[in-house]
Amino acid sequence: MGLYPTLTWAPAGGAIAGVTAIHGEAGNLPLRDGQVDVCTARHMLYHVADPLVALSEFRRITRPGGAVAVTVNHDRTCHRTHQLVAAHASRYGITPPDGMINRTVTSDTLPDMMQDVFGNTTIETHDNALVFDRPGPLIAFAEALFTFCGIAPDSPHRVQILADITTEIEQWFTAHPNQLWRDSKGYSIATATITG
């Protein structure tokens, strides 16, 4: 899986008064024990090689009485659009790369992981969907999934794959007037309070 994702933050307009940006790895955060009041990890835990190591770091840096909140998607989230992109990529011999996403981290597995590290965990689950009423936004979303499906930015097939997907999506909306393209996108939020 490579290195842990790094934590970086840069405001769009430059520095913000009272805010300090830091850079670090999820499995080895450059913070002291108990240094933060609240630690959030939103839709990133499935991008680390060892989620339990990252969760242990979140616990370490959060003060007693503080909170850790972790959000992850349900298994097979956005499956419909992902499958559309993957099918077109496969026509050009492209397969999804191994290790881009740790598939052991989902709404189903997060509660046990959190329980192992924190003990007391509250789970809040949301069953939602992305809904598209016209081709443009769906085409843009499909293109955003290219990397996850193995279509690199410099792929010689990228332009043609996007054209093929655009045609298929436009044809779908033409064939299904007044219908919406729905793609399941549920997620869970796990919250733990740090005890002594």
XYZ file of C-alpha atoms in Angstrom:
196
model
C 0.000 0.000 0.000
C 2.949 2.375 0.171
C 3.266 5.194 2.642
C 0.537 6.433 4.898
C -1.338 9.432 3.541
C 0.196 12.638 4.692
C -1.662 15.296 6.560
C -1.361 18.581 4.759
C -3.419 21.675 4.753
C -3.042 24.879 2.817
C -5.700 27.609 2.744
C -6.766 28.751 -0.712
C -5.939 32.403 -0.077
C -2.735 31.926 1.913
C -2.218 31.992 5.669
C -5.112 32.244 8.108
C -4.523 34.064 11.378
C -4.295 31.661 14.322
C -4.008 28.545 12.130
C -0.809 26.526 11.848
C -0.402 23.938 9.092
C 1.532 20.757 9.815
C 2.647 17.867 7.646
C 2.753 14.281 8.857
C 1.858 10.637 8.314
C -1.302 9.095 9.758
C 0.707 6.305 11.367
C 3.275 8.623 12.948
C 1.740 12.009 13.677
C 4.112 14.855 14.593
C 2.092 15.770 17.695
C 2.635 15.238 21.423
C 0.551 12.827 23.487
C -2.792 14.430 24.347
C -2.084 17.547 22.294
C -5.494 17.863 20.581
C -9.030 18.191 21.912
C -10.750 16.645 18.892
C -9.337 14.459 16.142
C -11.347 13.812 12.979
C -10.525 11.449 10.135
C -12.995 11.864 7.322
C -12.954 9.342 4.487
C -9.238 8.642 4.779
C -8.827 5.551 6.935
C -9.194 3.227 3.940
C -6.163 4.885 2.354
C -3.699 3.748 5.034
C -1.764 0.495 5.114
C -2.590 -0.281 8.751
C -5.799 1.364 9.984
C -5.284 0.162 13.572
C -1.918 1.939 13.741
C -3.550 5.158 12.533
C -6.393 4.794 15.057
C -3.844 4.247 17.822
C -2.128 7.471 16.778
C -5.458 9.320 16.888
C -5.940 8.021 20.439
C -2.403 8.992 21.450
C -2.638 12.609 20.287
C -6.117 13.231 21.790
C -6.319 14.410 25.409
C -8.355 12.539 28.031
C -11.935 13.731 27.718
C -11.344 14.625 24.069
C -13.040 12.960 21.139
C -12.027 11.059 18.013
C -14.497 10.917 15.112
C -13.878 8.697 12.074
C -16.008 8.579 8.940
C -15.877 5.794 6.328
C -18.100 4.711 3.461
C -20.237 1.618 3.249
C -18.835 -1.253 1.244
C -19.455 -0.857 -2.508
C -20.228 2.839 -2.206
C -20.835 4.511 -5.595
C -20.686 1.031 -7.092
C -22.835 1.829 -10.119
C -20.622 4.641 -11.390
C -17.424 2.848 -10.400
C -18.508 -0.187 -12.422
C -19.286 2.019 -15.411
C -15.778 3.506 -15.355
C -14.081 0.156 -14.647
C -15.910 -1.492 -17.562
C -14.711 1.168 -20.001
C -11.164 1.030 -18.597
C -11.056 -2.749 -19.008
C -11.779 -2.365 -22.738
C -8.348 -0.762 -22.977
C -6.644 -3.389 -20.809
C -6.658 -1.197 -17.699
C -7.395 -2.748 -14.302
C -7.741 -1.048 -10.901
C -4.422 -0.846 -9.044
C -3.914 -3.012 -5.987
C -3.475 -1.171 -2.738
C -5.071 2.154 -3.607
C -7.852 1.487 -1.109
C -7.680 -0.746 1.951
C -10.874 -2.695 1.312
C -10.900 -4.037 4.870
C -12.136 -0.632 6.107
C -15.893 -0.114 5.690
C -18.938 0.777 7.762
C -19.150 -2.914 8.605
C -15.601 -3.242 9.966
C -15.074 0.194 11.532
C -17.061 -0.471 14.748
C -14.832 -3.413 15.733
C -11.668 -1.483 14.868
C -12.780 1.471 16.971
C -13.812 -0.814 19.828
C -10.386 -2.500 19.765
C -8.558 0.827 20.071
C -10.925 3.019 22.086
C -13.348 0.747 23.877
C -16.303 3.099 24.074
C -17.556 3.901 20.589
C -20.798 5.333 19.227
C -21.783 4.522 15.641
C -24.046 6.692 13.501
C -24.964 5.269 10.081
C -26.355 7.168 7.106
C -27.776 5.425 4.052
C -27.709 7.964 1.238
C -27.208 8.155 -2.480
C -25.681 10.460 -5.031
C -28.439 11.578 -7.375
C -27.827 13.044 -10.826
C -30.551 14.701 -12.882
C -28.432 15.461 -15.959
C -25.310 14.136 -17.681
C -22.732 16.866 -16.903
C -22.309 16.354 -13.143
C -22.366 12.562 -13.533
C -19.662 12.710 -16.217
C -17.520 14.875 -13.924
C -18.032 12.429 -11.032
C -17.180 9.449 -13.254
C -13.963 11.172 -14.316
C -13.098 11.776 -10.649
C -13.103 7.965 -10.221
C -10.561 7.384 -13.007
C -7.531 7.001 -10.729
C -9.370 4.463 -8.559
C -10.050 2.453 -11.714
C -6.424 2.546 -12.883
C -6.782 5.333 -15.465
C -3.723 7.493 -14.832
C -3.706 11.203 -15.701
C -1.106 10.491 -18.400
C -2.833 7.395 -19.807
C -2.887 7.442 -23.615
C -6.464 6.112 -23.409
C -7.813 8.690 -20.939
C -9.383 11.020 -23.521
C -11.063 8.168 -25.400
C -12.334 6.524 -22.202
C -13.854 9.841 -21.105
C -15.458 10.229 -24.537
C -16.886 6.690 -24.357
C -18.268 7.275 -20.852
C -19.713 10.625 -21.891
C -21.534 8.979 -24.790
C -22.921 6.190 -22.611
C -24.127 8.580 -19.900
C -25.731 10.949 -22.407
C -27.461 7.993 -24.076
C -28.740 6.785 -20.695
C -30.338 10.151 -19.917
C -31.839 10.301 -23.418
C -33.287 6.790 -23.050
C -34.615 7.549 -19.523
C -36.237 10.986 -19.739
C -37.220 12.505 -16.387
C -35.383 9.747 -14.497
C -32.541 10.179 -12.042
C -29.244 8.301 -11.956
C -28.895 7.074 -8.368
C -25.755 5.636 -6.862
C -25.649 4.359 -3.283
C -23.324 6.427 -1.067
C -23.826 5.509 2.561
C -21.371 6.096 5.362
C -20.830 5.677 9.094
C -19.407 8.021 11.701
C -17.715 6.359 14.668
C -17.060 8.566 17.706
C -15.054 7.719 20.807
C -14.277 9.728 23.930
C -10.767 9.333 25.282
C -10.729 8.064 28.850
C -7.823 8.444 31.333
